Amino acid sequence: VQLQACGGGLVQPGGSLRLSCAASGSIFRINDMGWYRQAPGKQRELVTTITRGGIEKYVDSVKGRFTISRDSAKNTVYLQMNSLKPEDTAVYYCKVELRQSDSMYYRNYWGQGTQVTVQR
């Protein structure tokens, strides 16, 4: 199983970016999908998650600005980020809880990270 994240970049404050993360391989089923971020010198923090049923959760600092969504047919999770602020600058990682076709168990998989930089 591989997770390929993309969509990061450099944007000015107030701008928008859309991240995507696609899971590929021998996948039986995907449960929760989510995004984390890690700023320089800080611990990785949870940003948002979405369940298989579509229930979304957000950290307070991004509520109203970020939107998570998923396309189950494509095994892909998205993060639409609007009204970006300099404090959103970080490496963003996707995390997917899934079960492989030859396994009875679910485990977490991480994407490689994509850099988001918000500055003038």
PDB file of C-alpha atoms in Angstrom, residues 37-105:
ATOM      1  CA  ARG A  37       0.691  18.782  10.173  1.00  0.00           C
ATOM      2  CA  GLN A  38       4.071  19.478  11.679  1.00  0.00           C
ATOM      3  CA  ALA A  39       5.546  22.940  11.869  1.00  0.00           C
ATOM      4  CA  PRO A  40       9.285  23.480  12.407  1.00  0.00           C
ATOM      5  CA  GLY A  41      10.241  22.813  16.010  1.00  0.00           C
ATOM      6  CA  LYS A  42       6.773  21.578  16.908  1.00  0.00           C
ATOM      7  CA  GLN A  43       5.110  18.228  17.362  1.00  0.00           C
ATOM      8  CA  ARG A  44       2.889  16.753  14.710  1.00  0.00           C
ATOM      9  CA  GLU A  45      -0.721  17.716  15.341  1.00  0.00           C
ATOM     10  CA  LEU A  46      -4.052  16.448  14.125  1.00  0.00           C
ATOM     11  CA  VAL A  47      -5.786  18.850  11.769  1.00  0.00           C
ATOM     12  CA  THR A  48      -8.883  17.014  10.610  1.00  0.00           C
ATOM     13  CA  THR A  49     -10.389  13.583  10.128  1.00  0.00           C
ATOM     14  CA  ILE A  50     -13.275  12.075   8.211  1.00  0.00           C
ATOM     15  CA  THR A  51     -14.885   8.724   8.913  1.00  0.00           C
ATOM     16  CA  ARG A  52     -16.048   6.224   6.334  1.00  0.00           C
ATOM     17  CA  GLY A  53     -19.546   7.530   6.996  1.00  0.00           C
ATOM     18  CA  GLY A  54     -18.497  11.117   6.308  1.00  0.00           C
ATOM     19  CA  ILE A  55     -18.329  12.508   9.835  1.00  0.00           C
ATOM     20  CA  GLU A  56     -15.783  15.309   9.961  1.00  0.00           C
ATOM     21  CA  LYS A  57     -13.764  16.667  12.859  1.00  0.00           C
ATOM     22  CA  TYR A  58     -11.477  19.687  12.908  1.00  0.00           C
ATOM     23  CA  VAL A  59      -8.997  21.244  15.256  1.00  0.00           C
ATOM     24  CA  ASP A  60     -10.363  24.598  16.448  1.00  0.00           C
ATOM     25  CA  SER A  61      -7.691  26.640  14.675  1.00  0.00           C
ATOM     26  CA  VAL A  62      -8.877  25.554  11.212  1.00  0.00           C
ATOM     27  CA  LYS A  63     -12.652  25.384  11.707  1.00  0.00           C
ATOM     28  CA  GLY A  64     -14.462  27.404   9.093  1.00  0.00           C
ATOM     29  CA  ARG A  65     -11.379  27.615   6.886  1.00  0.00           C
ATOM     30  CA  PHE A  66     -10.448  24.014   6.059  1.00  0.00           C
ATOM     31  CA  THR A  67     -12.693  21.317   4.631  1.00  0.00           C
ATOM     32  CA  ILE A  68     -11.882  17.636   4.439  1.00  0.00           C
ATOM     33  CA  SER A  69     -13.577  15.356   1.935  1.00  0.00           C
ATOM     34  CA  ARG A  70     -13.082  11.904   0.512  1.00  0.00           C
ATOM     35  CA  ASP A  71     -13.769  10.016  -2.678  1.00  0.00           C
ATOM     36  CA  SER A  72     -14.175   6.395  -1.668  1.00  0.00           C
ATOM     37  CA  ALA A  73     -14.172   5.197  -5.269  1.00  0.00           C
ATOM     38  CA  LYS A  74     -10.720   6.707  -5.731  1.00  0.00           C
ATOM     39  CA  ASN A  75      -9.410   5.920  -2.217  1.00  0.00           C
ATOM     40  CA  THR A  76      -8.539   9.588  -1.977  1.00  0.00           C
ATOM     41  CA  VAL A  77      -8.841  12.199   0.741  1.00  0.00           C
ATOM     42  CA  TYR A  78      -8.750  15.935   0.089  1.00  0.00           C
ATOM     43  CA  LEU A  79      -8.082  18.991   2.191  1.00  0.00           C
ATOM     44  CA  GLN A  80      -9.373  22.304   0.913  1.00  0.00           C
ATOM     45  CA  MET A  81      -7.601  25.086   2.777  1.00  0.00           C
ATOM     46  CA  ASN A  82      -8.969  28.618   2.494  1.00  0.00           C
ATOM     47  CA  SER A  83      -8.055  31.867   4.214  1.00  0.00           C
ATOM     48  CA  LEU A  84      -4.609  30.523   4.903  1.00  0.00           C
ATOM     49  CA  LYS A  85      -2.524  32.133   7.616  1.00  0.00           C
ATOM     50  CA  PRO A  86       1.225  32.140   8.224  1.00  0.00           C
ATOM     51  CA  GLU A  87       0.658  29.893  11.241  1.00  0.00           C
ATOM     52  CA  ASP A  88      -0.696  27.227   8.879  1.00  0.00           C
ATOM     53  CA  THR A  89       2.814  26.800   7.518  1.00  0.00           C
ATOM     54  CA  ALA A  90       3.852  23.194   8.054  1.00  0.00           C
ATOM     55  CA  VAL A  91       4.437  19.865   6.416  1.00  0.00           C
ATOM     56  CA  TYR A  92       1.048  18.226   5.968  1.00  0.00           C
ATOM     57  CA  TYR A  93       0.715  14.465   6.244  1.00  0.00           C
ATOM     58  CA  CYS A  94      -2.235  12.291   5.367  1.00  0.00           C
ATOM     59  CA  LYS A  95      -3.075   9.269   7.439  1.00  0.00           C
ATOM     60  CA  VAL A  96      -5.362   6.468   6.364  1.00  0.00           C
ATOM     61  CA  GLU A  97      -6.649   3.574   8.430  1.00  0.00           C
ATOM     62  CA  LEU A  98      -7.153   0.643   6.121  1.00  0.00           C
ATOM     63  CA  ARG A  99      -7.296  -3.095   5.806  1.00  0.00           C
ATOM     64  CA  GLN A 100      -5.360  -4.806   3.072  1.00  0.00           C
ATOM     65  CA  SER A 101      -6.988  -7.536   1.017  1.00  0.00           C
ATOM     66  CA  ASP A 102      -4.843 -10.275   2.581  1.00  0.00           C
ATOM     67  CA  SER A 103      -5.239  -9.135   6.174  1.00  0.00           C
ATOM     68  CA  MET A 104      -7.822  -9.358   8.931  1.00  0.00           C
ATOM     69  CA  TYR A 105      -6.614  -6.194  10.596  1.00  0.00           C
TER      70      TYR A 105
END
